[in-house]
Tab-separated table of C-alpha atoms and ligand atoms in Angstrom:
chain	number	residue	atom	x	y	z
S	15	MET	CA	102.224	-14.590	6.889
S	16	GLU	CA	103.767	-14.769	3.378
S	17	LYS	CA	107.497	-15.099	2.957
S	18	GLY	CA	109.038	-11.637	3.217
S	19	ALA	CA	105.902	-10.283	4.864
S	20	ARG	CA	106.182	-8.276	8.061
S	21	ASN	CA	103.763	-7.477	10.785
S	22	LEU	CA	102.666	-3.860	10.603
S	23	LYS	CA	101.277	-4.011	14.130
S	24	SER	CA	104.617	-3.286	15.755
S	25	LEU	CA	105.559	-0.538	13.300
S	26	LYS	CA	105.490	3.215	13.792
S	27	PHE	CA	104.810	5.467	10.826
S	28	TYR	CA	105.191	9.169	10.116
S	29	VAL	CA	103.652	11.150	7.245
S	30	HIS	CA	105.201	14.482	6.249
S	31	THR	CA	103.081	16.682	3.987
S	32	PHE	CA	104.091	19.450	1.613
S	33	GLY	CA	101.546	21.501	-0.314
S	34	CYS	CA	97.833	22.132	-0.537
S	35	GLN	CA	94.698	20.939	1.314
S	36	MET	CA	94.335	18.162	-1.253
S	37	ASN	CA	97.706	16.768	-0.191
S	38	LYS	CA	96.762	17.174	3.471
S	39	ASN	CA	93.602	15.132	2.885
S	40	ASP	CA	95.560	12.524	0.884
S	41	SER	CA	97.994	12.229	3.812
S	42	GLU	CA	95.074	11.746	6.190
S	43	ARG	CA	93.848	8.954	3.931
S	44	ILE	CA	97.311	7.363	3.715
S	45	ALA	CA	97.643	7.539	7.518
S	46	GLY	CA	94.210	5.888	7.692
S	47	ILE	CA	95.320	2.981	5.507
S	48	LEU	CA	98.429	2.483	7.636
S	49	SER	CA	96.659	2.709	10.985
S	50	THR	CA	93.880	0.375	9.829
S	51	ALA	CA	96.603	-2.117	8.963
S	52	GLY	CA	97.729	-1.804	12.598
S	53	GLY	CA	100.582	0.719	12.310
S	54	LYS	CA	100.989	3.361	15.032
S	55	ILE	CA	101.177	7.011	14.023
S	56	SER	CA	104.268	8.817	15.302
S	57	ASN	CA	105.232	12.489	15.530
S	58	SER	CA	108.855	11.956	14.835
S	59	PRO	CA	110.496	10.673	11.663
S	60	GLU	CA	113.619	9.691	13.660
S	61	GLU	CA	111.622	7.124	15.652
S	62	SER	CA	109.551	5.785	12.749
S	63	ASP	CA	109.924	2.549	10.847
S	64	ILE	CA	107.973	3.910	7.884
S	65	ILE	CA	108.293	7.479	6.629
S	66	ILE	CA	105.967	8.732	3.908
S	67	VAL	CA	106.704	12.069	2.254
S	68	ASN	CA	103.760	13.561	0.384
S	69	THR	CA	105.143	16.025	-2.142
S	70	CYS	CA	104.152	19.218	-3.963
S	71	ALA	CA	105.481	20.357	-7.335
S	72	VAL	CA	103.429	23.490	-7.936
S	73	ARG	CA	106.335	25.903	-7.547
S	74	GLU	CA	110.129	25.515	-7.627
S	75	LYS	CA	110.349	26.482	-3.965
S	76	ALA	CA	108.170	23.556	-2.877
S	77	GLU	CA	110.447	21.176	-4.748
S	78	GLU	CA	113.563	22.751	-3.219
S	79	LYS	CA	112.113	22.323	0.288
S	80	LEU	CA	111.389	18.693	-0.513
S	81	TYR	CA	114.950	17.982	-1.606
S	82	SER	CA	116.344	19.532	1.545
S	83	TYR	CA	113.930	17.415	3.650
S	84	LEU	CA	114.910	14.286	1.735
S	85	GLY	CA	118.559	15.126	2.506
S	86	ARG	CA	117.695	14.918	6.229
S	87	LEU	CA	115.952	11.580	5.736
S	88	ALA	CA	119.023	10.197	3.966
S	89	THR	CA	120.995	10.976	7.143
S	90	PHE	CA	118.429	9.212	9.429
S	91	LYS	CA	118.486	6.191	7.209
S	92	LYS	CA	122.166	5.692	7.940
S	93	LYS	CA	121.249	5.258	11.644
S	94	LYS	CA	117.885	3.478	11.380
S	95	LYS	CA	116.741	1.265	8.526
S	96	SER	CA	113.344	2.935	7.996
S	97	THR	CA	111.234	2.325	4.895
S	98	ILE	CA	110.970	5.614	2.990
S	99	GLY	CA	108.141	6.213	0.512
S	100	VAL	CA	107.757	9.337	-1.620
S	101	VAL	CA	104.227	10.001	-2.855
S	102	GLY	CA	102.217	12.839	-4.452
S	103	CYS	CA	102.957	15.246	-7.283
S	104	VAL	CA	106.766	15.043	-7.435
S	105	ALA	CA	106.496	11.253	-7.185
S	106	GLN	CA	104.102	11.223	-10.154
S	107	LEU	CA	106.282	13.517	-12.268
S	108	TYR	CA	109.632	11.799	-11.732
S	109	GLY	CA	108.602	8.206	-10.920
S	110	SER	CA	111.444	5.704	-10.932
S	111	GLU	CA	113.937	8.470	-11.732
S	112	LEU	CA	113.612	9.445	-8.062
S	113	LEU	CA	114.623	5.945	-6.984
S	114	GLU	CA	117.736	6.182	-9.130
S	115	LYS	CA	118.688	9.672	-7.984
S	116	LYS	CA	117.908	9.123	-4.280
S	117	PRO	CA	118.863	5.526	-3.512
S	118	PHE	CA	117.636	5.755	0.109
S	119	ILE	CA	114.009	5.953	-1.157
S	120	ASP	CA	112.242	2.564	-1.088
S	121	PHE	CA	109.112	3.291	-3.052
S	122	VAL	CA	107.429	5.999	-5.113
S	123	LEU	CA	103.667	6.278	-5.615
S	124	GLY	CA	101.690	8.750	-7.727
S	125	PRO	CA	98.379	10.196	-6.424
S	126	ASP	CA	96.287	7.476	-8.074
S	127	ASN	CA	98.179	4.613	-6.430
S	128	TYR	CA	97.701	5.078	-2.674
S	129	ASN	CA	95.605	1.951	-2.317
S	130	GLN	CA	98.844	0.019	-2.829
S	131	ILE	CA	100.507	1.422	0.273
S	132	SER	CA	99.601	-1.181	2.850
S	133	GLU	CA	100.351	-4.029	0.419
S	134	ILE	CA	103.824	-2.619	-0.308
S	135	ILE	CA	104.557	-2.157	3.348
S	136	HIS	CA	103.119	-5.523	4.427
S	137	SER	CA	105.124	-7.455	1.903
S	138	ASN	CA	108.352	-5.680	2.884
S	139	HIS	CA	109.390	-5.287	-0.759
S	140	GLU	CA	113.059	-5.996	-0.976
S	141	GLU	CA	113.073	-4.436	-4.406
S	142	LYS	CA	112.485	-0.764	-4.928
S	143	PHE	CA	109.149	0.062	-6.395
S	144	ALA	CA	107.609	2.936	-8.413
S	145	SER	CA	103.957	3.085	-9.412
S	146	THR	CA	102.608	6.105	-11.261
S	147	SER	CA	99.749	4.698	-13.287
S	148	TRP	CA	96.432	6.479	-13.822
S	149	SER	CA	93.045	4.877	-13.499
S	150	GLN	CA	90.036	5.956	-15.565
S	151	ASP	CA	87.783	6.495	-12.578
S	152	TYR	CA	88.080	8.240	-9.251
S	153	ASN	CA	90.132	6.024	-6.949
S	154	GLU	CA	88.056	5.566	-3.826
S	155	ILE	CA	89.873	4.992	-0.534
S	156	PRO	CA	87.207	3.901	1.981
S	157	HIS	CA	86.492	7.080	3.970
S	158	GLU	CA	86.153	5.217	7.287
S	159	LYS	CA	89.924	4.754	7.139
S	160	THR	CA	90.738	8.474	7.012
S	161	PHE	CA	92.932	9.489	9.970
S	162	ARG	CA	91.957	13.140	10.372
S	163	GLU	CA	94.041	15.832	11.978
S	164	SER	CA	90.992	17.743	13.237
S	165	ASN	CA	87.840	16.392	14.854
S	166	ILE	CA	85.968	19.643	14.193
S	167	SER	CA	86.544	20.561	10.535
S	168	ALA	CA	87.072	17.919	7.846
S	169	TYR	CA	88.329	17.886	4.278
S	170	VAL	CA	86.222	15.896	1.834
S	171	THR	CA	87.736	15.325	-1.614
S	172	ILE	CA	85.088	15.472	-4.369
S	173	MET	CA	87.210	15.406	-7.514
S	174	GLU	CA	90.819	15.201	-8.594
S	175	GLY	CA	92.887	16.414	-11.494
S	176	CYS	CA	92.511	19.316	-13.853
S	177	ASN	CA	91.725	19.742	-17.565
S	178	ASN	CA	92.510	23.438	-17.770
S	179	PHE	CA	96.199	23.589	-18.636
S	180	CYS	CA	96.815	27.128	-17.444
S	181	SER	CA	100.073	27.902	-19.208
S	182	TYR	CA	102.152	28.192	-15.993
S	183	CYS	CA	100.729	25.215	-14.119
S	184	ILE	CA	102.228	21.770	-13.615
S	185	VAL	CA	99.141	20.378	-11.825
S	186	PRO	CA	97.475	18.763	-14.890
S	187	PHE	CA	100.715	16.803	-15.427
S	188	ALA	CA	101.065	15.827	-11.772
S	189	ARG	CA	97.400	15.125	-11.035
S	190	GLY	CA	96.090	13.985	-14.406
S	191	ARG	CA	92.693	14.710	-15.932
S	192	GLU	CA	89.572	15.550	-13.946
S	193	LYS	CA	87.909	12.599	-12.253
S	194	CYS	CA	84.847	13.085	-10.106
S	195	ARG	CA	83.933	11.035	-7.079
S	196	PRO	CA	80.434	9.499	-7.050
S	197	MET	CA	78.058	11.839	-5.197
S	198	GLN	CA	76.647	8.998	-3.113
S	199	ASN	CA	80.114	8.291	-1.631
S	200	ILE	CA	80.646	11.988	-0.909
S	201	ILE	CA	77.306	12.327	0.851
S	202	GLU	CA	77.911	9.135	2.844
S	203	GLU	CA	81.265	10.509	4.008
S	204	ILE	CA	79.701	13.840	5.015
S	205	GLN	CA	76.965	12.008	6.919
S	206	SER	CA	79.493	9.888	8.782
S	207	LEU	CA	81.471	13.038	9.672
S	208	ALA	CA	78.300	14.629	11.028
S	209	ASP	CA	77.651	11.465	13.072
S	210	LYS	CA	81.138	11.797	14.561
S	211	GLY	CA	80.396	15.384	15.608
S	212	TYR	CA	82.207	17.367	12.894
S	213	LYS	CA	80.834	20.892	12.502
S	214	GLU	CA	82.416	22.007	9.244
S	215	ILE	CA	83.363	20.375	5.952
S	216	GLN	CA	85.570	21.691	3.193
S	217	LEU	CA	84.912	20.147	-0.217
S	218	LEU	CA	88.158	19.771	-2.142
S	219	GLY	CA	89.160	19.526	-5.765
S	220	GLN	CA	91.450	21.317	-8.232
S	221	ASN	CA	88.374	22.629	-10.027
S	222	VAL	CA	85.297	21.944	-7.876
S	223	ASN	CA	82.920	23.980	-10.054
S	224	SER	CA	83.216	21.491	-12.886
S	225	TYR	CA	82.122	18.605	-10.613
S	226	LYS	CA	79.700	16.116	-12.229
S	227	ASP	CA	78.505	12.940	-10.577
S	228	PRO	CA	79.876	10.135	-12.812
S	229	ASP	CA	76.743	8.048	-12.098
S	230	THR	CA	73.954	10.594	-12.541
S	231	GLY	CA	75.504	13.705	-14.111
S	232	LYS	CA	74.322	15.850	-11.154
S	233	ASP	CA	76.419	19.002	-10.922
S	234	PHE	CA	78.210	20.956	-8.178
S	235	SER	CA	75.119	23.011	-7.252
S	236	ILE	CA	73.190	19.805	-6.594
S	237	LEU	CA	76.074	18.455	-4.522
S	238	LEU	CA	76.037	21.634	-2.414
S	239	LYS	CA	72.268	21.338	-1.931
S	240	GLU	CA	72.555	17.684	-0.894
S	241	ALA	CA	75.451	18.390	1.484
S	242	ASN	CA	73.350	21.212	2.937
S	243	GLN	CA	70.793	18.602	4.097
S	244	THR	CA	73.276	16.916	6.440
S	245	GLU	CA	72.087	17.329	9.985
S	246	GLY	CA	74.926	18.289	12.356
S	247	ILE	CA	77.172	19.929	9.753
S	248	GLU	CA	76.795	23.680	10.144
S	249	TRP	CA	79.333	25.200	7.775
S	250	ILE	CA	80.209	24.063	4.244
S	251	ARG	CA	83.119	25.524	2.286
S	252	PHE	CA	84.738	24.505	-0.982
S	253	ILE	CA	88.047	25.043	-2.691
S	254	THR	CA	89.242	25.655	-5.461
S	255	SER	CA	86.838	27.438	-7.797
S	256	HIS	CA	87.895	28.367	-11.308
S	257	PRO	CA	86.341	31.723	-12.291
S	258	LYS	CA	85.514	30.448	-15.792
S	259	ASN	CA	83.391	27.604	-14.359
S	260	PHE	CA	81.797	29.644	-11.594
S	261	THR	CA	78.173	30.034	-12.698
S	262	LYS	CA	75.247	32.167	-11.566
S	263	LYS	CA	73.584	28.884	-10.567
S	264	ILE	CA	76.385	28.114	-8.088
S	265	ALA	CA	76.188	31.685	-6.741
S	266	THR	CA	72.434	31.313	-6.191
S	267	THR	CA	72.954	27.975	-4.452
S	268	MET	CA	75.526	29.610	-2.145
S	269	LYS	CA	72.904	32.155	-1.190
S	270	GLU	CA	70.050	29.667	-0.764
S	271	ALA	CA	71.803	26.746	0.947
S	272	GLU	CA	72.082	28.249	4.416
S	273	LYS	CA	75.050	26.142	5.558
S	274	VAL	CA	77.260	27.160	2.629
S	275	CYS	CA	79.532	29.907	3.954
S	276	HIS	CA	79.449	33.280	2.248
S	277	GLN	CA	83.123	32.957	1.472
S	278	LEU	CA	84.818	32.191	-1.817
S	279	HIS	CA	88.372	31.541	-2.911
S	280	LEU	CA	88.366	32.639	-6.553
S	281	PRO	CA	91.906	32.718	-7.973
S	282	VAL	CA	92.288	35.619	-10.403
S	283	GLN	CA	96.083	35.228	-10.937
S	284	SER	CA	96.414	38.596	-12.751
S	285	GLY	CA	94.365	41.757	-13.184
S	286	SER	CA	95.379	42.133	-16.821
S	287	SER	CA	93.249	40.595	-19.587
S	288	SER	CA	96.273	40.237	-21.874
S	289	VAL	CA	98.242	38.342	-19.202
S	290	LEU	CA	95.154	36.219	-18.424
S	291	LYS	CA	95.015	35.321	-22.105
S	292	ARG	CA	98.677	34.295	-22.117
S	293	MET	CA	97.996	32.304	-18.947
S	294	ASN	CA	95.159	30.485	-20.797
S	295	ARG	CA	92.745	31.292	-17.964
S	296	GLY	CA	89.616	31.548	-20.102
S	297	TYR	CA	88.244	34.849	-18.709
S	298	THR	CA	89.019	38.555	-18.896
S	299	ARG	CA	89.434	41.066	-16.071
S	300	GLU	CA	85.947	42.399	-16.837
S	301	GLU	CA	84.364	38.930	-16.745
S	302	TYR	CA	86.042	38.214	-13.411
S	303	LEU	CA	84.831	41.508	-11.948
S	304	GLU	CA	81.321	40.833	-13.232
S	305	LYS	CA	81.242	37.566	-11.257
S	306	ILE	CA	82.379	39.407	-8.136
S	307	THR	CA	79.568	41.941	-8.638
S	308	ILE	CA	76.938	39.216	-9.125
S	309	LEU	CA	78.122	37.478	-5.950
S	310	ARG	CA	78.182	40.714	-3.930
S	311	ASN	CA	74.697	41.638	-5.130
S	312	LEU	CA	73.421	38.245	-4.004
S	313	MET	CA	75.406	38.126	-0.739
S	314	PRO	CA	76.537	41.588	0.420
S	315	ASP	CA	78.474	40.026	3.336
S	316	ILE	CA	80.523	37.633	1.134
S	317	SER	CA	84.261	37.499	1.719
S	318	PHE	CA	86.699	36.792	-1.107
S	319	SER	CA	90.217	35.466	-1.290
S	320	THR	CA	92.390	34.947	-4.349
S	321	ASP	CA	95.733	33.781	-5.764
S	322	ILE	CA	98.089	36.168	-7.553
S	323	ILE	CA	101.139	35.418	-9.682
S	324	ALA	CA	103.617	38.311	-9.946
S	325	GLY	CA	106.072	38.542	-12.836
S	326	PHE	CA	104.506	36.138	-15.335
S	327	PRO	CA	106.778	35.980	-18.446
S	328	GLY	CA	106.427	39.156	-20.491
S	329	GLU	CA	104.270	40.934	-17.855
S	330	THR	CA	104.795	44.644	-18.562
S	331	GLU	CA	104.742	47.335	-15.892
S	332	GLU	CA	101.288	48.434	-17.150
S	333	GLU	CA	99.992	44.872	-16.927
S	334	PHE	CA	101.408	44.553	-13.426
S	335	GLN	CA	99.691	47.812	-12.405
S	336	GLU	CA	96.394	46.195	-13.456
S	337	THR	CA	96.997	43.465	-10.876
S	338	LEU	CA	97.459	46.134	-8.219
S	339	SER	CA	94.306	47.902	-9.365
S	340	ILE	CA	92.194	44.722	-9.261
S	341	LEU	CA	93.281	44.258	-5.637
S	342	GLU	CA	92.074	47.817	-4.914
S	343	GLU	CA	88.861	47.227	-6.819
S	344	VAL	CA	87.820	43.905	-5.273
S	345	ARG	CA	89.355	44.410	-1.824
S	346	PHE	CA	89.887	40.712	-1.111
S	347	ASN	CA	89.873	39.646	2.536
S	348	ASN	CA	92.949	37.536	1.915
S	349	ILE	CA	95.329	36.675	-0.922
S	350	PHE	CA	97.955	34.040	-1.626
S	351	SER	CA	100.621	35.614	-3.802
S	352	PHE	CA	103.535	34.014	-5.579
S	353	ARG	CA	106.497	34.979	-7.712
S	354	TYR	CA	106.170	33.283	-11.099
S	355	SER	CA	108.164	30.091	-11.071
S	356	PRO	CA	108.894	28.231	-14.331
S	357	ARG	CA	107.679	24.641	-14.192
S	358	PRO	CA	108.754	21.818	-16.493
S	359	LEU	CA	106.270	20.591	-19.148
S	360	THR	CA	104.253	23.831	-19.079
S	361	VAL	CA	103.753	26.135	-22.075
S	362	ALA	CA	104.949	29.230	-20.172
S	363	CYS	CA	108.308	27.696	-19.254
S	364	GLN	CA	109.121	27.401	-22.953
S	365	GLU	CA	108.783	31.176	-23.414
S	366	LYS	CA	111.768	33.415	-22.856
S	367	ASP	CA	111.408	34.840	-19.354
S	368	THR	CA	112.690	38.409	-19.602
S	369	ILE	CA	111.697	39.532	-16.097
S	370	SER	CA	114.598	39.274	-13.669
S	371	PHE	CA	114.318	37.500	-10.334
S	372	GLU	CA	114.779	40.860	-8.582
S	373	GLU	CA	111.974	42.471	-10.580
S	374	LYS	CA	109.621	39.574	-9.833
S	375	ARG	CA	110.502	39.953	-6.176
S	376	ARG	CA	109.812	43.689	-6.276
S	377	ARG	CA	106.396	43.101	-7.850
S	378	LEU	CA	105.525	40.424	-5.314
S	379	ILE	CA	106.469	42.707	-2.408
S	380	GLU	CA	104.386	45.502	-3.930
S	381	VAL	CA	101.374	43.166	-4.187
S	382	GLN	CA	101.830	42.015	-0.601
S	383	ASP	CA	102.313	45.533	0.798
S	384	LEU	CA	99.186	46.804	-0.923
S	385	GLN	CA	97.165	43.821	0.233
S	386	LYS	CA	98.403	44.255	3.822
S	387	LYS	CA	97.149	47.842	3.762
S	388	ILE	CA	93.748	46.709	2.398
S	389	GLN	CA	93.431	43.960	5.008
S	390	LEU	CA	94.260	46.389	7.817
S	391	GLU	CA	91.485	48.681	6.572
S	392	LEU	CA	88.971	45.841	6.215
S	393	ASN	CA	89.810	44.391	9.619
S	394	LYS	CA	89.640	47.812	11.290
S	395	SER	CA	86.047	48.112	10.109
S	396	LEU	CA	85.184	44.961	12.094
S	397	ILE	CA	86.084	46.503	15.469
S	398	GLY	CA	83.064	46.437	17.789
S	399	ARG	CA	81.285	43.746	15.747
S	400	ASP	CA	80.182	40.385	17.168
S	401	LEU	CA	81.282	37.569	14.851
S	402	LYS	CA	80.291	33.914	14.891
S	403	VAL	CA	83.481	31.851	15.155
S	404	LEU	CA	84.081	28.102	14.983
S	405	CYS	CA	86.731	27.504	17.640
S	406	THR	CA	89.237	24.911	16.431
S	407	GLY	CA	91.852	25.068	19.198
S	408	LYS	CA	94.200	27.264	21.171
S	409	SER	CA	96.454	29.875	19.634
S	410	LYS	CA	99.911	28.464	18.852
S	411	LYS	CA	101.626	31.580	20.163
S	412	ALA	CA	99.564	32.148	23.321
S	413	PRO	CA	98.165	28.986	24.915
S	414	HIS	CA	95.593	30.880	27.028
S	415	ILE	CA	94.004	32.297	23.859
S	416	TYR	CA	91.467	30.375	21.779
S	417	SER	CA	91.554	30.406	18.015
S	418	GLY	CA	89.121	29.780	15.193
S	419	ARG	CA	87.702	31.227	12.006
S	420	ASN	CA	84.651	33.281	11.201
S	421	GLU	CA	82.302	32.607	8.289
S	422	GLY	CA	84.592	34.666	6.050
S	423	HIS	CA	87.429	32.236	6.960
S	424	GLN	CA	89.420	34.903	8.800
S	425	VAL	CA	91.508	33.847	11.799
S	426	VAL	CA	89.966	35.091	15.060
S	427	ASN	CA	91.919	34.787	18.334
S	428	PHE	CA	89.949	35.367	21.503
S	429	LYS	CA	89.735	35.041	25.251
S	430	SER	CA	87.097	32.815	26.797
S	431	LYS	CA	86.336	31.785	30.361
S	432	ASN	CA	84.980	28.405	29.210
S	433	ASP	CA	86.637	25.736	27.108
S	434	VAL	CA	84.974	26.308	23.729
S	435	ILE	CA	87.053	24.112	21.428
S	436	GLY	CA	84.720	22.564	18.841
S	437	CYS	CA	81.949	25.101	19.553
S	438	PHE	CA	80.521	28.051	17.685
S	439	VAL	CA	81.145	31.175	19.744
S	440	ASP	CA	80.129	34.809	19.318
S	441	VAL	CA	83.270	36.884	19.640
S	442	HIS	CA	83.292	40.614	20.264
S	443	ILE	CA	86.098	42.061	18.123
S	444	ALA	CA	88.314	44.520	20.005
S	445	SER	CA	91.528	44.720	17.977
S	446	TYR	CA	93.056	43.529	14.748
S	447	GLY	CA	96.191	42.899	12.742
S	448	PRO	CA	96.545	42.449	8.973
S	449	TYR	CA	96.108	38.682	9.164
S	450	SER	CA	93.864	38.134	12.202
S	451	LEU	CA	91.161	39.583	14.422
S	452	HIS	CA	91.228	39.598	18.227
S	453	GLY	CA	88.473	39.736	20.822
S	454	GLU	CA	86.592	38.138	23.653
S	455	ALA	CA	83.853	35.482	23.693
S	456	ILE	CA	80.482	36.973	24.563
S	457	LYS	CA	79.012	35.337	27.669
S	458	GLN	CA	76.729	32.510	26.549
U	1218	LIG	N1	104.431	29.960	-10.539
U	1218	LIG	C1	103.885	30.676	-9.529
U	1218	LIG	N2	102.719	30.375	-8.963
U	1218	LIG	C2	102.047	29.300	-9.446
U	1218	LIG	N3	100.882	28.755	-9.099
U	1218	LIG	C3	100.646	27.677	-9.876
U	1218	LIG	N4	101.674	27.507	-10.728
U	1218	LIG	C4	102.554	28.503	-10.483
U	1218	LIG	C5	103.801	28.877	-11.044
U	1218	LIG	N5	104.337	28.184	-12.045
U	1218	LIG	C6	100.004	29.317	-8.076
U	1218	LIG	C7	98.681	29.793	-8.682
U	1218	LIG	C8	97.713	28.747	-8.193
U	1218	LIG	C9	98.300	28.381	-6.859
U	1218	LIG	C10	97.843	27.094	-6.288
U	1218	LIG	O1	99.691	28.320	-7.113
U	1218	LIG	O2	98.400	31.061	-8.135
U	1218	LIG	O3	96.393	29.235	-8.079
U	1219	LIG	FE1	96.605	24.650	-12.373
U	1219	LIG	FE2	94.901	26.150	-13.794
U	1219	LIG	FE3	94.237	23.626	-13.139
U	1219	LIG	FE4	94.345	25.497	-11.232
U	1219	LIG	S1	92.938	25.479	-12.992
U	1219	LIG	S2	95.215	23.419	-11.103
U	1219	LIG	S3	96.023	26.798	-11.928
U	1219	LIG	S4	95.918	24.249	-14.509
């Protein structure tokens, strides 16, 4: 062993994740690197020798939560000399500044630098270390190393970064420009997941519709068709789709490739064309609605979800009403809604924000109340139906109840006489809430 090196085999590690599915998959990959090096995964930061915090910068609130979590880690560190690494979007944005401001942090790594983790930890760097460089190509972490949370449904990253520069969004600064993963590596990973018994895959990227194989130029539709050939995988989903890059060709592939779920997360952000323009989204309300119509004509059973930002700078009451009316018009099965939050480096944060915090809050509540009403109506209409559900575990609240999702990605909680975790089950829907459906497994 080199001087200063330590043996990872006796070390426990803990990875705490903030943020999106992409971060969750990155954490699974980081945990894979550490466990391959011999480390033992732990559920408690207090007991761990190595603590990795994977961070999110997309909204102010995520950053605030991070700083309060880091405060707790600073207290542990007084009792136990753990190695603390901060990785992900906040790490990329602030780099070595974080080491100066939070002296209990040992290293900082941006999203393109995770391959360095085991080396840093092995060599027991006495000096603090920040690495936030970008590489030209997609940075492959061998997929065999991924330490997945689920053994039923798996995330598969297909591209990283974003070239869109929506005026409110910090992601292009935190994740860099778009880089696509070679299709051959993606397909190999999907095949190995199928071999391990996974039933569902979720393809991940900030802008999956603009995927292009760096080796052959094959596009996202071709990737979906190839993934569809994988024996053993039964459901394929993907996230996130940008409406401007969502083509008729992709819609047709969704219809034709039988494993691709009839479910789409298509973030609209606002129902007002003038706000969309100021957001630099690259489509109008009408163009967005036209895509929804095309998709519904092709797949009448398709379920949609979206993201909404309430109180974008300068959003007038009339513009806000257009967001409410697009919710009524599309009737999404689910939405993720946020109060506008100014982010450094973005174009929007340089504009004068004339909408008060209270007004933003009011608009957000109005969006959420309307959507709750719509979801109750949609879910009510499913009473008496039998839905195919992929059971992923037991309900957190009631351990005798099983839980999973239907093709539309809605949460379904149900009773079953048999243990059905990891199986597809037909569930007879008997009751509902705004955010979930409830029923009983049909005898098989
Ligand atoms: N303020 C509020 N919401 C934001 N999002 C991204 N940036 C901001 C911001 N500055 C939301 C968008 C995006 C989702 C991931 O987060 O709705 O689709
Ligand atoms: Fe952010 Fe827009 Fe890129 Fe999505 S498409 S990550 S909202 S810049």
